Amino acid sequence: MLTPLNIPEGLKVACSNCNLRELCMPTGFNLDEMQKLDEVVEKRRRVKQGELLFSNGDTFTSLYAIRTGFFKTCVISEDGREQVTGFQMAGEIIGMDGIVSDHHNCNAVALEDAEVCVMPFSDIENLSRELPGLQRHVHKIMSREIVRENGVMLLLGNMRAEERLAAFLLNLVQRLHARGLSQSELVLRMTREEIGSYLGLKLETVSRAFSKFSEDGIIEVKQRYVKILAPDALKKIFNPQTYY
Amino acid sequence: MLTPLNIPEGLKVACSNCNLRELCMPTGFNLDEMQKLDEVVEKRRRVKQGELLFSNGDTFTSLYAIRTGFFKTCVISEDGREQVTGFQMAGEIIGMDGIVSDHHNCNAVALEDAEVCVMPFSDIENLSRELPGLQRHVHKIMSREIVRENGVMLLLGNMRAEERLAAFLLNLVQRLHARGLSQSELVLRMTREEIGSYLGLKLETVSRAFSKFSEDGIIEVKQRYVKILAPDALKKIFNPQTYY
DNA sequence: GTATTCGTTTGATGTGCATCAAAGTTTTTT
DNA sequence: AAAAAACTTTGATGCACATCAAACGAATAC
């Protein structure tokens, strides 16, 4: 059997016939350019659940395109406090935190068995001098991350617990939906504590917010399984003003 | 008189003899490369205190290198809540939020009369295909911003009011010191409310934290003027564990 | 199959910061 | 120079979320 999950680690696989291409790579390339693009992906790497793709202080060499699986990235303060800075899924690129200092500035942990495409950054840079489309794409990916983090700052600085959770759930399903999954059902890959860390809340507060949404008939929750029954109600919590 | 402040707006001025060059431009270029670099700076633009350099929704065309003055960037939620996402000073680059969608995703407001170098992004991209040093520099600047925002997320998600203010002050003086200013004295360019917005606090809380530091003999405050009397005490507040 | 560990839920209580309020100070306007 | 506006400080009170605690459920180990 030769499903994606069974391709041996280290084997070279082409972007050109990858079904995630539109998510992590630029579009509109001709055949010649596509072939060059294929060469950026050095190899694949498997990361088991709980294992680190890279950790704080590691020498930076590559960006990683997530092929399967789910990651969290987190920074840890000197006195041991952990802040989850993001959750990443198939088609998303991680590792850009390492460029500035040639060392990674956060940990990337697989929350389920995962496979990533390893893209040596020097190769990306070389090729993006040849392919303006790739160059622009790299810039956009980094800019997107900056804008995403701006949004998280707004959330952390201004929103109340239930607003944060509503925003979080809506963002997750939206991204899952863009990957062909349901826009109403999802299975959380992270614990309440990890959600709390991302949202600046304690796990008990996250749990209570889930229970509240459930009591109000907005969602159905059973452990990691979540079904969004009333997306508009969630959006209303997230952004009350819109509905006044 | 021809001090930098009196150069007419729109006049082309070279990076090659700019005293902020090491801060905003890559180093190690030869004369030929420096000349090319000079051409990236299309012109200068003045922004008066309180005016916008760009605002949310504006078409993205250029990055801006701050030559003089001080800016804040902020995002505003649909229901009107403002989150200051950063304060920027001379030698820093702003505008990268606009790359991903060709439109700016935040407002950039001058907190004092300012002058910026306008660098059309298409020119930056063109030249950085020729000059790997510039290419790498652009990547580093964006990565630095991602890492900075990671740090702010840690602050917003995990720290208490006094820790946040201590971290804020230490960061500010460190950056001012890198520009040849004192590492113990500073004049704040922003209001208590703007500091609070950045730190996820209300202005009263910021004011109380200032007063507390002042009572404890850690700083001297008089309105916008701040003198850091005991930097180690500030660092200890910011990161208690280090001193156990 | 039972024991253990890990994660989640729910309740009771505490606290750090927000909110409300008012006075004081500085800056800007006229 | 007086008046108005903007910003800051300080006190009193309230509340959202943290903390503490215990029971429950699911997953994993033995």
XYZ file of C-alpha atoms (C1' of nucleotides) in Angstrom:
548
model
C 0.000 0.000 0.000
C 1.293 3.416 -0.892
C -0.885 5.978 0.827
C 0.839 9.233 1.823
C 1.208 7.951 5.372
C 3.303 5.033 4.233
C 5.930 6.786 2.197
C 9.232 6.005 3.899
C 10.769 8.846 5.846
C 13.457 10.679 3.912
C 11.992 9.778 0.549
C 11.768 12.704 -1.786
C 8.251 13.586 -2.805
C 7.189 16.239 -5.254
C 5.076 19.294 -4.521
C 3.832 19.171 -8.084
C 1.450 16.351 -7.333
C 0.724 17.178 -3.700
C -2.885 17.871 -2.864
C -1.874 20.530 -0.335
C 0.000 22.535 -2.927
C -2.426 25.444 -3.114
C -2.222 25.820 0.649
C 1.509 25.976 1.150
C 2.987 26.807 -2.230
C 2.471 29.650 -4.697
C 0.188 29.060 -7.661
C 0.414 29.902 -11.312
C 3.734 28.273 -12.157
C 4.588 26.591 -15.404
C 6.037 23.088 -15.641
C 9.638 24.197 -15.557
C 9.077 26.336 -12.494
C 7.147 23.568 -10.782
C 10.072 21.236 -11.231
C 12.424 23.713 -9.626
C 9.958 24.136 -6.814
C 9.963 20.399 -6.221
C 13.626 20.572 -5.436
C 13.096 22.846 -2.474
C 11.568 20.015 -0.542
C 14.634 18.157 0.567
C 12.849 15.296 2.268
C 10.018 14.369 4.528
C 10.260 13.977 8.230
C 7.988 12.120 10.616
C 7.262 13.501 14.030
C 5.419 11.335 16.524
C 2.790 12.717 18.840
C 4.439 14.527 21.709
C 7.764 14.849 19.925
C 9.465 18.097 18.990
C 9.947 19.153 15.386
C 12.369 21.779 16.658
C 12.953 23.435 19.958
C 14.061 26.747 21.355
C 17.753 27.263 20.703
C 18.040 24.743 17.877
C 20.043 25.943 14.915
C 17.701 27.163 12.224
C 18.110 25.488 8.863
C 14.717 24.892 7.337
C 11.113 25.836 7.136
C 8.635 23.014 7.457
C 5.435 22.505 5.507
C 3.018 20.373 7.461
C 1.782 17.513 5.339
C -0.206 15.616 7.907
C -0.766 16.078 11.607
C -1.157 18.973 13.971
C 1.365 21.084 15.859
C 1.547 23.640 18.597
C 4.288 26.218 18.885
C 5.113 27.665 22.274
C 7.553 30.004 23.916
C 8.713 29.429 27.460
C 9.844 32.265 29.704
C 12.999 31.947 31.749
C 10.968 31.236 34.835
C 9.121 28.404 33.119
C 5.830 29.907 32.051
C 4.618 28.486 28.784
C 2.692 30.433 26.195
C 1.264 28.572 23.235
C 1.773 30.954 20.312
C -0.102 28.984 17.691
C -1.675 25.774 16.461
C -0.702 24.661 12.978
C -2.314 22.153 10.638
C -1.729 20.549 7.242
C -0.684 23.011 4.565
C 0.745 25.536 7.005
C 4.402 26.530 7.264
C 6.324 26.695 10.519
C 9.823 27.644 11.543
C 9.973 31.290 10.476
C 10.804 32.337 14.026
C 14.304 30.974 13.457
C 15.351 33.207 10.583
C 16.236 36.321 12.557
C 18.849 34.783 14.831
C 19.678 31.528 13.021
C 18.235 29.780 16.047
C 14.685 28.810 16.771
C 12.880 30.920 19.284
C 10.121 28.507 20.201
C 9.247 24.841 20.494
C 7.182 23.057 17.867
C 5.435 20.004 19.298
C 3.408 17.478 17.336
C -0.030 17.081 18.912
C -0.642 14.031 16.758
C 1.597 11.897 14.588
C 2.746 14.194 11.846
C 4.716 14.385 8.666
C 6.417 17.533 7.417
C 8.235 18.543 4.260
C 11.687 19.847 5.121
C 12.580 22.918 3.065
C 16.130 24.155 3.667
C 15.865 27.896 3.932
C 18.999 28.592 1.914
C 17.422 26.657 -0.968
C 14.241 28.651 -0.586
C 16.253 31.851 -0.725
C 18.249 30.749 -3.745
C 15.216 29.687 -5.698
C 13.173 32.709 -4.734
C 15.803 34.912 -6.364
C 14.961 33.085 -9.574
C 11.213 32.839 -9.132
C 9.521 36.111 -8.186
C 6.346 34.157 -7.515
C 8.080 32.124 -4.824
C 9.736 35.212 -3.416
C 6.417 36.954 -3.072
C 4.921 33.823 -1.547
C 7.559 33.653 1.172
C 6.939 37.287 1.986
C 3.211 36.718 2.165
C 3.545 33.748 4.476
C 5.611 35.748 6.913
C 3.321 38.755 6.663
C 0.332 36.496 7.274
C 1.950 35.274 10.464
C 2.530 38.849 11.607
C -1.104 39.710 10.942
C -2.291 36.561 12.711
C -0.276 37.461 15.777
C -1.705 40.985 15.702
C -5.105 39.353 15.954
C -4.034 37.216 18.893
C -2.738 40.320 20.647
C -6.138 41.925 20.200
C -7.756 38.825 21.629
C -5.402 38.609 24.602
C -5.515 42.294 25.344
C -9.191 43.037 24.950
C -11.475 40.035 25.010
C -13.203 38.138 27.781
C -12.976 34.419 28.226
C -16.036 33.448 26.203
C -15.159 35.785 23.366
C -11.710 34.253 23.199
C -13.022 30.728 23.020
C -15.625 31.674 20.423
C -12.949 33.314 18.275
C -10.734 30.286 18.699
C -13.398 27.798 17.648
C -14.486 29.862 14.662
C -10.904 30.205 13.506
C -10.300 26.471 13.824
C -13.357 25.356 11.876
C -12.713 27.969 9.238
C -9.239 26.577 8.663
C -10.446 22.992 8.745
C -13.192 23.844 6.293
C -10.598 25.314 3.925
C -9.070 21.820 3.986
C -12.256 20.143 2.930
C -13.448 19.203 6.406
C -16.713 20.068 8.056
C -17.381 23.647 9.045
C -19.439 22.560 12.010
C -17.730 19.524 13.488
C -14.193 19.157 14.747
C -12.036 17.051 16.976
C -9.699 19.117 19.085
C -6.121 18.003 18.918
C -5.113 19.870 22.063
C -5.981 19.769 25.749
C -8.016 22.356 27.615
C -4.787 23.484 29.180
C -3.168 24.094 25.786
C -6.225 25.993 24.583
C -6.037 28.011 27.779
C -2.374 28.755 27.283
C -3.044 30.023 23.783
C -5.989 32.133 24.935
C -4.397 33.452 28.117
C -6.819 31.518 30.329
C -6.640 28.696 32.846
C -7.900 25.284 31.872
C -10.827 25.522 34.300
C -11.975 28.724 32.638
C -11.787 27.088 29.223
C -13.783 24.147 30.500
C -16.425 26.411 32.008
C -16.738 28.363 28.767
C -17.238 25.102 26.867
C -19.914 24.069 29.369
C -21.614 27.435 29.082
C -21.738 27.265 25.270
C -23.068 23.746 25.588
C -25.797 24.752 28.091
C -26.796 27.593 25.789
C -27.175 25.164 22.906
C -24.476 26.885 20.879
C -22.212 23.867 20.681
C -22.260 20.199 21.531
C -19.152 19.025 23.361
C -17.989 15.582 24.245
C -14.393 15.651 25.322
C -12.349 16.596 22.283
C -15.296 16.360 19.929
C -17.059 19.664 19.260
C -20.066 20.325 17.073
C -21.039 23.891 16.356
C -24.812 24.082 16.461
C -25.252 27.840 16.197
C -22.317 29.445 14.379
C -24.073 32.813 14.321
C -24.395 32.782 18.091
C -20.665 32.108 18.311
C -19.931 34.979 15.947
C -22.187 37.188 18.011
C -20.233 36.360 21.155
C -16.993 36.970 19.322
C -18.123 40.280 17.966
C -21.209 41.610 19.780
C -21.239 45.010 18.080
C -21.984 43.631 14.643
C -25.430 42.556 15.750
C -26.631 45.652 17.581
C 20.602 75.345 7.683
C 20.531 71.820 6.352
C 20.050 69.439 9.271
C 18.216 66.206 8.477
C 15.016 67.752 9.797
C 15.132 70.489 7.211
C 15.562 68.428 4.093
C 12.479 69.133 1.980
C 9.913 66.376 1.865
C 10.198 64.256 -1.237
C 13.893 64.930 -1.711
C 15.870 61.817 -2.343
C 18.416 61.041 0.351
C 20.923 58.229 0.318
C 21.126 55.375 2.801
C 24.841 55.247 2.162
C 25.494 58.239 4.360
C 22.633 57.765 6.803
C 23.592 57.346 10.422
C 20.771 54.864 10.965
C 22.018 52.552 8.258
C 23.209 49.781 10.563
C 19.808 49.730 12.196
C 17.547 49.419 9.196
C 19.747 48.220 6.361
C 21.981 45.198 5.894
C 25.708 45.652 6.397
C 28.753 44.469 4.508
C 27.955 45.862 1.100
C 30.474 47.215 -1.357
C 30.141 50.599 -3.025
C 28.281 49.325 -6.052
C 25.771 47.460 -3.915
C 25.344 50.471 -1.647
C 24.436 52.597 -4.623
C 21.773 50.154 -5.694
C 20.474 50.104 -2.158
C 20.155 53.866 -2.186
C 17.679 53.583 -5.012
C 15.248 51.598 -2.934
C 14.455 54.670 -0.914
C 12.104 56.457 -3.224
C 11.633 59.545 -1.085
C 11.063 60.810 2.382
C 7.740 61.536 3.906
C 6.861 63.691 6.887
C 4.159 62.647 9.269
C 3.003 65.122 11.876
C 2.178 64.080 15.400
C -1.234 62.448 15.510
C -1.313 61.803 11.764
C -1.487 58.420 10.117
C 1.372 57.018 8.060
C -1.039 54.382 6.800
C -4.284 52.994 8.027
C -6.217 49.781 8.008
C -7.474 49.013 4.521
C -5.012 51.270 2.681
C -3.460 49.712 -0.385
C -0.039 48.369 0.481
C 2.764 49.719 -1.637
C 5.783 50.350 0.543
C 7.656 49.573 3.680
C 8.730 52.546 5.754
C 12.014 53.044 7.553
C 11.594 55.450 10.415
C 14.192 58.164 10.222
C 13.020 60.391 13.032
C 10.053 60.264 15.333
C 8.025 57.631 17.062
C 5.034 55.569 15.955
C 2.421 53.270 17.331
C 0.705 50.588 15.308
C -2.723 49.404 16.347
C -5.471 47.103 15.211
C -9.097 47.936 15.852
C -11.757 45.249 16.194
C -15.052 45.606 14.407
C -16.712 46.672 17.616
C -14.170 49.425 18.148
C -11.723 48.009 20.652
C -8.205 49.202 19.999
C -5.109 47.126 20.599
C -1.740 48.787 20.255
C 0.429 46.137 18.612
C 3.735 47.954 18.827
C 5.739 51.135 19.304
C 8.360 51.887 16.676
C 11.299 54.244 16.756
C 14.067 55.502 14.462
C 15.786 52.772 12.479
C 12.820 50.410 12.621
C 10.772 49.248 9.653
C 6.988 49.268 9.545
C 4.343 48.227 7.095
C 5.009 44.500 6.749
C 1.467 43.727 7.835
C 0.331 44.851 4.393
C 2.209 42.324 2.279
C -0.106 39.360 2.722
C -3.282 40.953 1.416
C -1.931 43.999 -0.470
C -3.777 46.071 2.093
C -2.618 47.290 5.452
C -4.063 45.504 8.423
C -3.387 48.118 11.065
C -3.025 51.837 11.635
C 0.354 53.491 12.030
C 0.113 56.750 13.957
C 2.948 59.203 14.558
C 3.264 59.898 18.287
C 5.621 62.773 17.522
C 6.520 64.591 14.340
C 8.242 62.006 12.211
C 10.033 61.424 8.984
C 10.133 58.101 7.184
C 11.950 56.720 4.169
C 9.447 55.328 1.689
C 10.652 52.042 0.181
C 8.340 50.681 -2.528
C 8.049 46.994 -1.827
C 8.250 45.967 -5.468
C 11.621 47.715 -5.649
C 12.749 45.922 -2.509
C 11.713 42.627 -4.045
C 13.433 43.374 -7.338
C 16.663 44.404 -5.726
C 16.668 41.589 -3.201
C 16.695 39.118 -6.090
C 20.000 40.689 -7.054
C 21.444 41.164 -3.603
C 21.255 38.080 -1.365
C 22.314 40.263 1.552
C 19.246 42.421 1.132
C 17.055 39.391 0.631
C 18.270 37.877 3.851
C 17.825 41.193 5.623
C 14.184 41.461 4.603
C 13.576 37.941 5.857
C 15.252 38.727 9.151
C 13.239 41.867 9.710
C 9.998 39.980 9.244
C 11.178 37.095 11.392
C 12.194 39.550 14.102
C 8.703 40.957 14.105
C 7.238 37.465 14.471
C 9.537 36.745 17.399
C 8.739 40.089 19.012
C 5.041 39.366 18.786
C 5.614 35.938 20.321
C 7.134 37.754 23.270
C 4.164 40.085 23.554
C 1.842 37.087 23.538
C 3.802 35.624 26.444
C 3.495 38.923 28.250
C -0.228 39.278 27.610
C -1.003 35.680 28.390
C 1.090 35.101 31.474
C 2.304 38.216 33.237
C 0.824 40.420 35.903
C 0.512 44.174 35.590
C 3.826 45.099 37.207
C 5.749 42.473 35.281
C 4.286 43.812 32.053
C 5.269 47.370 32.809
C 8.763 46.330 33.919
C 9.244 44.354 30.694
C 7.961 47.303 28.699
C 10.313 49.823 30.296
C 13.325 47.549 29.999
C 12.582 46.937 26.341
C 12.194 50.633 25.643
C 15.439 51.734 27.273
C 17.315 48.869 25.660
C 16.174 50.026 22.233
C 16.881 53.663 23.005
C 20.313 52.727 24.298
C 21.046 50.928 21.027
C 20.432 54.329 19.403
C 22.975 56.089 21.540
C 20.576 57.385 24.177
C 20.686 56.841 27.896
C 19.969 53.404 29.271
C 18.428 54.847 32.393
C 16.467 57.905 31.331
C 13.677 58.214 28.843
C 10.788 60.381 27.830
C 7.710 58.406 26.983
C 6.177 59.302 23.693
C 2.838 57.659 24.469
C 0.049 58.147 26.992
C -0.736 55.838 29.896
C -3.724 54.690 27.926
C -1.573 53.692 24.947
C 0.855 51.858 27.192
C -2.129 50.129 28.761
C -3.521 49.157 25.393
C -0.212 47.619 24.396
C 0.110 45.784 27.706
C -3.504 44.661 27.969
C -4.168 46.905 30.975
C -6.300 49.932 31.776
C -4.640 53.299 32.103
C -5.336 53.445 35.845
C -3.513 50.171 36.340
C -0.536 51.479 34.392
C -0.520 54.631 36.477
C -0.670 52.631 39.713
C 2.196 50.429 38.620
C 4.270 53.519 37.839
C 3.456 54.907 41.278
C 4.338 51.611 42.922
C 7.733 51.452 41.200
C 8.296 55.041 42.199
C 7.381 54.410 45.864
C 9.732 51.423 45.886
C 12.558 53.608 44.623
C 12.915 51.583 41.423
C 12.147 54.450 39.095
C 11.636 58.166 39.214
C 8.598 59.353 37.294
C 7.449 62.758 36.387
C 4.711 62.575 33.792
C 6.334 61.313 30.618
C 9.834 61.490 32.020
C 11.106 58.242 33.553
C 14.442 57.545 35.164
C 15.349 53.998 35.995
C 17.093 54.002 39.354
C 17.335 50.262 39.952
C 17.402 48.340 36.659
C 18.121 45.079 38.467
C 15.005 45.476 40.552
C 13.030 45.965 37.345
C 14.584 42.875 35.830
C 13.745 40.971 38.963
C 10.098 41.973 38.699
C 10.084 41.058 35.047
C 11.631 37.688 35.668
C 11.512 36.697 39.341
C 12.838 33.182 38.889
C 16.273 34.285 37.762
C 17.032 35.662 41.184
C 15.851 32.799 43.386
C -9.215 -6.799 34.065
C -7.513 -3.810 37.363
C -4.565 -0.061 38.556
C -2.581 4.117 37.354
C -2.133 8.220 35.003
C -3.901 11.969 32.610
C -7.398 15.061 31.356
C -11.952 17.201 32.345
C -15.712 19.031 34.950
C -17.798 21.452 38.646
C -18.069 23.921 43.086
C -16.262 27.176 46.659
C -13.386 30.893 47.582
C -9.907 34.524 46.710
C -7.661 38.251 44.250
C -5.817 41.270 40.673
C -7.354 44.272 37.809
C -11.422 46.869 35.909
C -14.670 50.163 36.775
C -16.459 54.264 38.703
C -15.452 58.631 40.546
C -13.198 62.830 41.602
C -9.396 65.803 42.096
C -4.987 67.337 40.374
C -1.724 68.531 36.664
C -0.235 69.742 32.152
C -1.053 71.282 27.622
C -3.660 73.634 24.256
C -6.843 77.033 22.840
C -8.610 81.453 22.734
C -3.801 85.285 31.083
C -7.872 82.736 31.458
C -10.520 78.841 29.907
C -10.886 74.424 28.037
C -9.255 70.074 26.921
C -6.359 66.290 27.643
C -3.880 63.453 30.598
C -2.662 61.557 35.177
C -3.208 60.190 39.868
C -5.538 58.175 43.687
C -9.372 56.087 46.263
C -13.550 53.046 46.684
C -15.945 49.252 44.942
C -17.058 45.291 41.910
C -16.317 41.433 39.058
C -14.101 38.113 35.920
C -11.101 34.922 36.204
C -7.598 32.411 39.112
C -6.901 29.312 42.619
C -7.956 25.500 45.482
C -10.273 21.244 45.862
C -12.590 17.089 44.802
C -14.957 13.912 41.922
C -15.360 11.923 37.501
C -14.142 9.890 33.025
C -10.945 8.299 29.518
C -6.689 6.445 28.142
C -2.725 3.770 29.158
C 0.074 0.501 31.716
C 0.625 -3.595 34.035
